[in-house]
CSV table of C-alpha atoms in Angstrom, one decimal:
chain,number,residue,atom,x,y,z
A,26,GLY,CA,-2.6,4.9,105.2
A,27,THR,CA,-2.5,8.4,106.5
A,28,LEU,CA,1.1,8.0,107.6
A,29,GLY,CA,2.0,6.6,104.2
A,30,GLY,CA,0.4,9.5,102.5
A,31,LEU,CA,2.3,11.9,104.8
A,32,GLY,CA,5.5,10.1,104.0
A,33,LEU,CA,4.9,10.5,100.3
A,34,ALA,CA,4.0,14.2,100.7
A,35,LEU,CA,7.1,14.8,102.7
A,36,GLY,CA,9.3,13.0,100.2
A,37,LEU,CA,7.7,15.1,97.4
A,38,TRP,CA,8.3,18.3,99.4
A,39,ARG,CA,11.9,17.4,100.0
A,40,ARG,CA,12.5,16.6,96.3
A,41,GLN,CA,10.9,19.9,95.3
A,42,ALA,CA,13.0,21.8,97.9
A,43,ALA,CA,16.2,20.0,96.6
A,44,LEU,CA,15.2,20.9,93.0
A,45,ALA,CA,14.5,24.6,94.0
A,46,ALA,CA,18.0,24.7,95.9
A,47,ALA,CA,19.7,23.2,92.8
A,48,ARG,CA,18.0,25.8,90.6
A,49,GLU,CA,19.0,28.6,92.9
A,50,ASP,CA,22.7,27.4,92.9
A,51,GLU,CA,22.5,27.2,89.1
A,52,GLU,CA,21.1,30.7,88.9
A,53,GLU,CA,23.8,32.0,91.3
A,54,LYS,CA,26.6,30.4,89.2
A,55,GLU,CA,25.2,31.9,86.1
A,56,LEU,CA,24.9,35.4,87.7
A,57,ARG,CA,28.5,35.1,89.0
A,58,GLN,CA,29.8,34.3,85.5
A,59,ARG,CA,27.9,37.2,84.1
A,60,PHE,CA,29.5,39.8,86.3
A,61,MET,CA,33.1,41.1,86.8
A,62,ALA,CA,32.9,40.4,90.6
A,63,PRO,CA,30.3,39.4,93.2
A,64,PRO,CA,27.8,42.3,93.7
A,65,VAL,CA,28.1,44.7,96.6
A,66,SER,CA,24.7,43.6,98.1
A,67,GLY,CA,25.5,39.9,97.6
A,68,LEU,CA,23.8,37.5,95.1
A,69,ARG,CA,21.5,35.9,97.7
A,70,GLU,CA,20.2,39.2,98.9
A,71,LEU,CA,19.7,40.5,95.3
A,72,ARG,CA,17.8,37.3,94.4
A,73,ARG,CA,15.7,37.5,97.6
A,74,ARG,CA,14.6,41.1,96.8
A,75,ARG,CA,14.7,40.6,93.0
A,76,ARG,CA,11.3,42.3,92.5
A,77,GLU,CA,12.5,45.5,94.3
A,78,LEU,CA,13.7,48.3,92.1
A,79,ARG,CA,16.9,48.7,94.1
A,80,SER,CA,17.9,45.1,93.3
A,81,ARG,CA,17.0,45.4,89.7
A,82,MET,CA,19.0,48.6,89.3
A,83,GLU,CA,22.0,46.9,91.0
A,84,LEU,CA,21.7,44.0,88.6
A,85,LEU,CA,21.5,46.4,85.6
A,86,ILE,CA,24.6,48.3,86.6
A,87,MET,CA,26.5,45.1,87.3
A,88,GLU,CA,25.5,43.7,83.8
A,89,THR,CA,26.4,47.0,82.2
A,90,GLN,CA,29.8,47.0,83.7
A,91,ALA,CA,30.4,43.4,82.5
A,92,GLU,CA,29.1,44.0,79.0
A,93,VAL,CA,31.3,47.1,78.5
A,94,CYS,CA,34.4,45.5,80.0
A,95,ARG,CA,34.0,42.4,77.7
A,96,ALA,CA,33.4,44.5,74.6
A,97,LEU,CA,36.6,46.5,75.3
A,98,THR,CA,38.7,43.4,76.1
A,99,ALA,CA,37.5,41.9,72.8
A,100,LEU,CA,39.1,44.9,71.0
A,101,ASP,CA,42.3,44.9,73.0
A,102,PRO,CA,43.0,41.2,73.7
A,103,GLY,CA,46.5,41.8,75.0
A,104,ALA,CA,45.2,43.9,77.8
A,105,SER,CA,43.0,43.0,80.8
A,106,PHE,CA,41.0,44.7,83.5
A,107,ALA,CA,42.2,44.9,87.0
A,108,VAL,CA,39.1,44.2,89.1
A,109,ASP,CA,39.1,45.8,92.5
A,110,SER,CA,36.2,45.2,95.0
A,111,TRP,CA,36.2,47.8,97.8
A,112,GLU,CA,34.2,48.4,101.0
A,113,ARG,CA,33.2,51.7,102.5
A,114,LYS,CA,33.1,51.7,106.3
A,115,GLU,CA,30.2,54.2,106.3
A,116,GLY,CA,28.1,51.7,104.3
A,117,GLY,CA,28.3,49.9,101.0
A,118,GLY,CA,31.1,49.6,98.5
A,119,GLY,CA,31.9,49.1,94.9
A,120,ILE,CA,33.8,47.4,92.1
A,121,SER,CA,36.4,49.3,90.0
A,122,CYS,CA,37.5,47.7,86.7
A,123,VAL,CA,40.5,49.5,85.2
A,124,LEU,CA,42.5,48.7,82.1
A,125,GLN,CA,45.8,50.6,81.6
A,126,ASP,CA,48.4,50.8,78.8
A,127,GLY,CA,46.7,48.5,76.4
A,128,GLU,CA,47.3,48.5,72.6
A,129,VAL,CA,44.0,50.2,71.9
A,130,PHE,CA,43.1,51.8,75.2
A,131,GLU,CA,45.4,54.0,77.1
A,132,LYS,CA,43.1,53.9,80.1
A,133,ALA,CA,39.6,52.5,80.5
A,134,GLY,CA,37.7,52.4,83.7
A,135,VAL,CA,34.2,51.0,84.4
A,136,ASN,CA,33.1,51.5,88.0
A,137,VAL,CA,30.1,50.3,90.0
A,138,SER,CA,29.3,51.7,93.4
A,139,VAL,CA,26.4,51.0,95.8
A,140,VAL,CA,26.7,53.2,98.9
A,141,SER,CA,24.5,54.4,101.8
A,142,GLY,CA,24.9,56.5,104.9
A,143,LEU,CA,24.4,60.1,105.8
A,144,LEU,CA,24.6,62.9,103.2
A,145,SER,CA,27.3,65.4,104.0
A,146,GLU,CA,26.3,69.0,104.5
A,147,GLU,CA,28.2,70.0,101.3
A,148,ALA,CA,26.5,67.3,99.3
A,149,ALA,CA,23.1,68.3,100.7
A,150,ARG,CA,23.9,72.0,99.8
A,151,GLN,CA,24.8,71.0,96.2
A,152,MET,CA,21.4,69.2,95.8
A,153,ARG,CA,19.4,72.0,97.3
A,154,SER,CA,21.1,74.4,94.9
A,155,ARG,CA,19.4,72.3,92.1
A,156,GLY,CA,16.0,73.0,93.7
A,157,LYS,CA,15.6,69.9,96.0
A,158,SER,CA,13.8,70.6,99.3
A,159,LEU,CA,15.5,68.2,101.7
A,160,LYS,CA,14.1,68.3,105.2
A,161,ALA,CA,16.8,66.9,107.5
A,162,LYS,CA,16.1,65.2,110.9
A,163,ASP,CA,18.6,66.6,113.5
A,164,GLY,CA,20.7,67.7,110.6
A,165,LYS,CA,20.9,64.2,109.2
A,166,LEU,CA,19.8,62.9,105.8
A,167,PRO,CA,20.1,59.2,105.2
A,168,PHE,CA,20.8,58.4,101.6
A,169,TYR,CA,21.2,55.4,99.3
A,170,ALA,CA,22.9,55.7,95.9
A,171,MET,CA,24.1,53.4,93.2
A,172,GLY,CA,25.5,53.8,89.7
A,173,VAL,CA,27.8,52.6,87.0
A,174,SER,CA,30.2,55.1,85.4
A,175,SER,CA,32.9,54.8,82.9
A,176,VAL,CA,35.5,56.8,81.0
A,177,ILE,CA,37.4,55.3,78.1
A,178,HIS,CA,40.6,57.1,76.8
A,179,PRO,CA,41.9,55.4,73.6
A,180,LYS,CA,45.5,55.7,72.4
A,181,ASN,CA,44.7,56.6,68.8
A,182,PRO,CA,43.7,60.2,68.3
A,183,HIS,CA,41.2,59.1,65.7
A,184,VAL,CA,39.2,57.1,68.3
A,185,PRO,CA,37.1,59.4,70.5
A,186,THR,CA,37.0,59.3,74.3
A,187,MET,CA,33.6,58.2,75.7
A,188,HIS,CA,32.0,58.6,79.0
A,189,PHE,CA,28.7,57.2,80.4
A,190,ASN,CA,27.1,57.1,83.8
A,191,TYR,CA,23.7,55.9,85.0
A,192,ARG,CA,22.6,56.2,88.6
A,193,TYR,CA,19.8,55.9,91.2
A,194,PHE,CA,19.5,58.1,94.3
A,195,GLU,CA,17.2,57.8,97.4
A,196,ILE,CA,17.0,60.2,100.3
A,197,GLU,CA,14.9,59.8,103.5
A,198,GLU,CA,13.6,63.0,104.9
A,199,ALA,CA,12.8,63.9,108.5
A,200,ASP,CA,9.1,62.7,108.2
A,201,GLY,CA,10.2,59.3,106.7
A,202,THR,CA,9.2,60.1,103.1
A,203,LYS,CA,11.6,59.0,100.5
A,204,GLN,CA,12.7,61.2,97.6
A,205,TRP,CA,14.1,59.2,94.7
A,206,TRP,CA,15.4,60.1,91.2
A,207,PHE,CA,17.6,58.7,88.4
A,208,GLY,CA,20.3,60.5,86.4
A,209,GLY,CA,22.8,59.7,83.8
A,210,GLY,CA,23.9,60.1,80.2
A,211,THR,CA,26.4,59.0,77.5
A,212,ASP,CA,28.7,61.5,75.6
A,213,LEU,CA,31.5,61.5,73.1
A,214,THR,CA,34.7,63.5,73.1
A,215,PRO,CA,36.5,63.2,69.7
A,216,THR,CA,40.0,64.7,69.1
A,217,TYR,CA,39.0,65.1,65.4
A,218,LEU,CA,35.6,65.4,63.9
A,219,ASN,CA,34.2,62.6,61.9
A,220,GLU,CA,30.6,63.4,60.9
A,221,GLU,CA,29.6,59.8,60.2
A,222,ASP,CA,30.7,58.7,63.7
A,223,ALA,CA,28.9,61.7,65.3
A,224,ILE,CA,25.7,60.8,63.4
A,225,HIS,CA,26.0,57.1,64.4
A,226,PHE,CA,26.6,57.9,68.0
A,227,HIS,CA,23.7,60.4,68.3
A,228,LYS,CA,21.3,58.2,66.2
A,229,THR,CA,21.8,55.2,68.5
A,230,LEU,CA,21.1,57.2,71.6
A,231,LYS,CA,18.1,58.8,69.9
A,232,GLU,CA,16.6,55.4,69.1
A,233,ALA,CA,17.0,54.3,72.8
A,234,CYS,CA,15.2,57.5,73.9
A,235,ASP,CA,12.5,57.3,71.2
A,236,LYS,CA,11.3,53.9,72.5
A,237,HIS,CA,10.0,55.8,75.5
A,238,ASP,CA,9.1,59.3,74.3
A,239,PRO,CA,10.3,61.2,71.2
A,240,LYS,CA,10.5,64.4,73.2
A,241,LEU,CA,13.3,62.9,75.4
A,242,TYR,CA,16.3,62.9,72.9
A,243,PRO,CA,16.1,66.6,71.9
A,244,LYS,CA,15.6,67.7,75.6
A,245,TYR,CA,18.5,65.6,76.9
A,246,LYS,CA,20.7,66.3,73.9
A,247,LYS,CA,20.5,70.0,74.7
A,248,TRP,CA,21.0,69.4,78.5
A,249,CYS,CA,24.1,67.5,77.6
A,250,ASP,CA,25.5,70.4,75.5
A,251,ASP,CA,24.7,72.7,78.3
A,252,TYR,CA,26.1,70.5,81.1
A,253,PHE,CA,29.5,69.6,79.5
A,254,TYR,CA,30.4,73.2,79.0
A,255,ILE,CA,33.8,74.5,80.0
A,256,LYS,CA,32.8,78.0,80.9
A,257,HIS,CA,36.3,79.4,81.2
A,258,ARG,CA,37.1,78.2,77.7
A,259,GLY,CA,33.8,78.9,76.1
A,260,GLU,CA,33.6,75.5,74.6
A,261,ARG,CA,31.9,72.1,75.2
A,262,ARG,CA,34.0,69.1,76.4
A,263,GLY,CA,32.9,67.1,73.4
A,264,ILE,CA,30.2,66.6,70.8
A,265,GLY,CA,27.6,65.6,73.4
A,266,GLY,CA,25.1,62.9,73.5
A,267,ILE,CA,22.5,62.7,76.2
A,268,PHE,CA,22.4,63.9,79.9
A,269,PHE,CA,19.6,64.1,82.5
A,270,ASP,CA,19.3,64.3,86.2
A,271,ASP,CA,16.6,64.4,89.0
A,272,MET,CA,14.3,62.2,86.8
A,273,ASP,CA,11.4,61.1,88.9
A,274,SER,CA,8.4,60.9,86.6
A,275,PRO,CA,6.2,59.5,85.1
A,276,SER,CA,6.8,56.5,87.4
A,277,LYS,CA,9.7,54.7,89.0
A,278,GLU,CA,9.2,51.7,86.7
A,279,GLU,CA,9.0,53.8,83.6
A,280,VAL,CA,12.1,55.8,84.4
A,281,PHE,CA,14.0,52.5,85.2
A,282,GLN,CA,13.0,51.1,81.9
A,283,PHE,CA,14.2,54.3,80.2
A,284,VAL,CA,17.6,54.1,82.0
A,285,LYS,CA,17.9,50.4,81.1
A,286,SER,CA,17.4,51.3,77.3
A,287,CYS,CA,20.1,54.0,77.6
A,288,ALA,CA,22.5,51.6,79.4
A,289,LYS,CA,22.0,48.9,76.7
A,290,ALA,CA,22.8,51.5,74.0
A,291,VAL,CA,26.4,52.1,75.3
A,292,VAL,CA,28.1,49.3,73.5
A,293,PRO,CA,26.3,49.7,70.1
A,294,CYS,CA,26.8,53.5,70.1
A,295,TYR,CA,30.6,53.3,70.8
A,296,ILE,CA,32.2,50.0,69.9
A,297,PRO,CA,31.7,50.3,66.1
A,298,ILE,CA,33.5,53.6,66.2
A,299,VAL,CA,36.5,52.1,68.0
A,300,LYS,CA,36.6,49.1,65.6
A,301,LYS,CA,36.6,51.5,62.7
A,302,HIS,CA,39.5,53.7,63.7
A,303,CYS,CA,41.7,51.8,66.2
A,304,HIS,CA,44.2,50.9,63.5
A,305,ASP,CA,44.2,54.3,61.7
A,306,SER,CA,47.6,55.8,61.2
A,307,PHE,CA,48.4,59.1,63.0
A,308,THR,CA,51.1,61.7,63.1
A,309,PRO,CA,53.0,63.1,66.1
A,310,GLU,CA,51.2,66.4,65.6
A,311,GLU,CA,47.8,64.6,65.8
A,312,LYS,CA,48.9,62.9,69.0
A,313,LEU,CA,49.9,66.3,70.5
A,314,TRP,CA,46.5,67.7,69.7
A,315,GLN,CA,44.9,64.7,71.5
A,316,GLN,CA,47.0,65.5,74.5
A,317,LEU,CA,45.9,69.1,74.5
A,318,ARG,CA,42.2,68.1,74.2
A,319,ARG,CA,42.7,65.7,77.1
A,320,GLY,CA,43.8,68.7,79.1
A,321,ARG,CA,40.4,70.3,78.5
A,322,TYR,CA,38.8,67.0,79.6
A,323,VAL,CA,40.7,67.2,83.0
A,324,GLU,CA,39.7,70.9,83.4
A,325,PHE,CA,36.0,70.1,83.1
A,326,ASN,CA,36.1,67.1,85.3
A,327,LEU,CA,38.0,68.8,88.1
A,328,VAL,CA,36.3,72.2,88.0
A,329,TYR,CA,32.6,71.5,87.0
A,330,ASP,CA,31.7,67.8,87.0
A,331,ARG,CA,28.9,67.2,89.6
A,332,GLY,CA,29.8,63.5,90.1
A,333,THR,CA,33.4,64.3,90.8
A,334,LYS,CA,32.3,67.0,93.3
A,335,PHE,CA,29.8,64.8,95.0
A,336,GLY,CA,32.4,62.0,95.3
A,337,LEU,CA,35.0,64.3,96.8
A,338,LEU,CA,32.4,65.7,99.3
A,339,THR,CA,31.1,62.2,100.4
A,340,PRO,CA,32.8,60.9,103.6
A,341,GLY,CA,34.7,57.7,103.1
A,342,SER,CA,34.5,57.9,99.3
A,343,ARG,CA,37.2,56.2,97.3
A,344,ILE,CA,39.4,58.8,95.7
A,345,GLU,CA,41.1,56.4,93.2
A,346,SER,CA,37.7,55.4,91.8
A,347,ILE,CA,36.4,59.0,91.6
A,348,LEU,CA,39.6,60.2,89.7
A,349,MET,CA,39.6,57.1,87.5
A,350,SER,CA,38.1,59.4,84.8
A,351,LEU,CA,41.3,61.3,84.3
A,352,PRO,CA,43.6,60.2,81.5
A,353,LEU,CA,47.0,58.7,82.0
A,354,THR,CA,48.6,61.6,79.9
A,355,ALA,CA,47.5,65.1,79.1
A,356,ARG,CA,49.1,68.4,78.1
A,357,TRP,CA,48.7,72.1,78.7
A,358,GLU,CA,50.6,74.5,76.3
A,359,TYR,CA,50.8,78.2,76.7
A,360,MET,CA,48.6,80.1,74.2
A,361,HIS,CA,48.1,77.2,71.8
A,362,THR,CA,46.0,78.2,68.8
A,363,PRO,CA,45.4,75.8,65.8
A,364,PRO,CA,45.8,77.2,62.3
A,365,GLU,CA,42.5,78.4,60.6
A,366,SER,CA,40.8,75.9,58.4
A,367,SER,CA,42.8,73.0,59.9
A,368,ARG,CA,41.1,69.9,61.2
A,369,GLU,CA,41.9,71.1,64.7
A,370,ALA,CA,40.0,74.3,64.1
A,371,GLU,CA,37.1,72.3,62.6
A,372,ILE,CA,36.5,70.4,65.9
A,373,LEU,CA,36.8,73.6,67.9
A,374,GLU,CA,34.0,75.2,65.8
A,375,VAL,CA,31.7,72.3,66.8
A,376,LEU,CA,32.7,72.5,70.4
A,377,ARG,CA,31.8,76.3,70.4
A,378,ASN,CA,28.6,75.8,68.4
A,379,PRO,CA,27.0,72.5,69.0
A,380,LYS,CA,25.3,70.8,65.9
A,381,ASP,CA,22.1,68.8,65.4
A,382,TRP,CA,23.4,65.4,64.3
A,383,VAL,CA,20.2,63.5,63.6
A,384,HIS,CA,18.0,65.8,61.4
C-alpha cells in the first residue's frame, strides 16, 4: 500500500512538473513574441529573477522598445526596423532597432542596453560633478546600467522629432554599499509650432506624473527646459517635456512605478501627432527650415548631451548605437535669420522663452 501511495505521489509530482515546464515554455514563447529580440540577460534568467527590480526594469525597457517599434511600423508600413543584437566584451550588450528612409520616418532608432563593468575615470568624474560621492576601491567602481532610448526624425517638417530615454543605474562602492538611481524623460522638437500638439504632448506627460505626485510634472518640466538648452545659441533644443536624473527616493519600488508610467506614456503622447500631420503638404522652404533645426539638434547632442558623453567615455561602448540619435540629414547655413513675424520666428520665440502648456 505504501509503495502504491508513493507511486501515485510520484506520478502526480511528475505531472505537475510537466505542466509547470509546459507553462514555462508557453510563457517564454509569449515573451519572445512580445520583444524585438531575445533580452540581453536571457529569458530564463529574467524569469528566474522576475521579482528582482533589475529583471523587472529589463522587461520594462524591452516592452517599451517593442511597443514603440510596432507603433512606428504601423504608421510606416513600407519600412521595417533592422534589429541588431550586440555584445560588449566588458559585460552585457544591447539591441539596436533602426528604421531608415521610410515614407514617414527618415530615421527612427529605439535602443536597449544592459551593461556592466568598471566605470571609467572620466565617467566617474562626470557623476561626481553632479554631487555623487563615489568611493572607489583601488580606483575601481563596478557599475550596472540599463536603459531604453529613442530618437525619431520624421520626413515631414510638420511632424516633430521626439526623443525619450528611461534608465536605471547601480554602482558598488568600496565598502560594498550600492548606490542606485533612475533617470529619463521624454521631449518634443517641432520644426513649426502647433499649440494643440504641444498641449496634447505635455498634458499626456503631466497625467503620467500626476498619478504619482502632482509636484513632479512642474519640477521635471522645468528641468527639461533647463537641460535641453543650447547655451551657445541661447535657445532650447525643442519645446521640452519632462526630464529627471539621480532619482532615488521615496523608494526603489515607487520610483520604478513612476518610470513605468512615463514609459507607457510615450506612444500616446507622440503617435497621435504623427498620424495627424504625416500627410500634410510642405514646401521646399519648410523642408530647408527643418534641416537647419536638425543642425541645432546635432549641436546639442554632440556638445552637451550627458548620455552621449557617458557613452563615448565608456570603454567598449557601441558608437553606432550612441550616435543613432543623429539625423540622416541636417544643414548649417551661415548667418541664417528668419523674417520677423514668420512661422520660423514663432518657434524661435518659444525656444528662447519656454511656455507653460498645461495651465
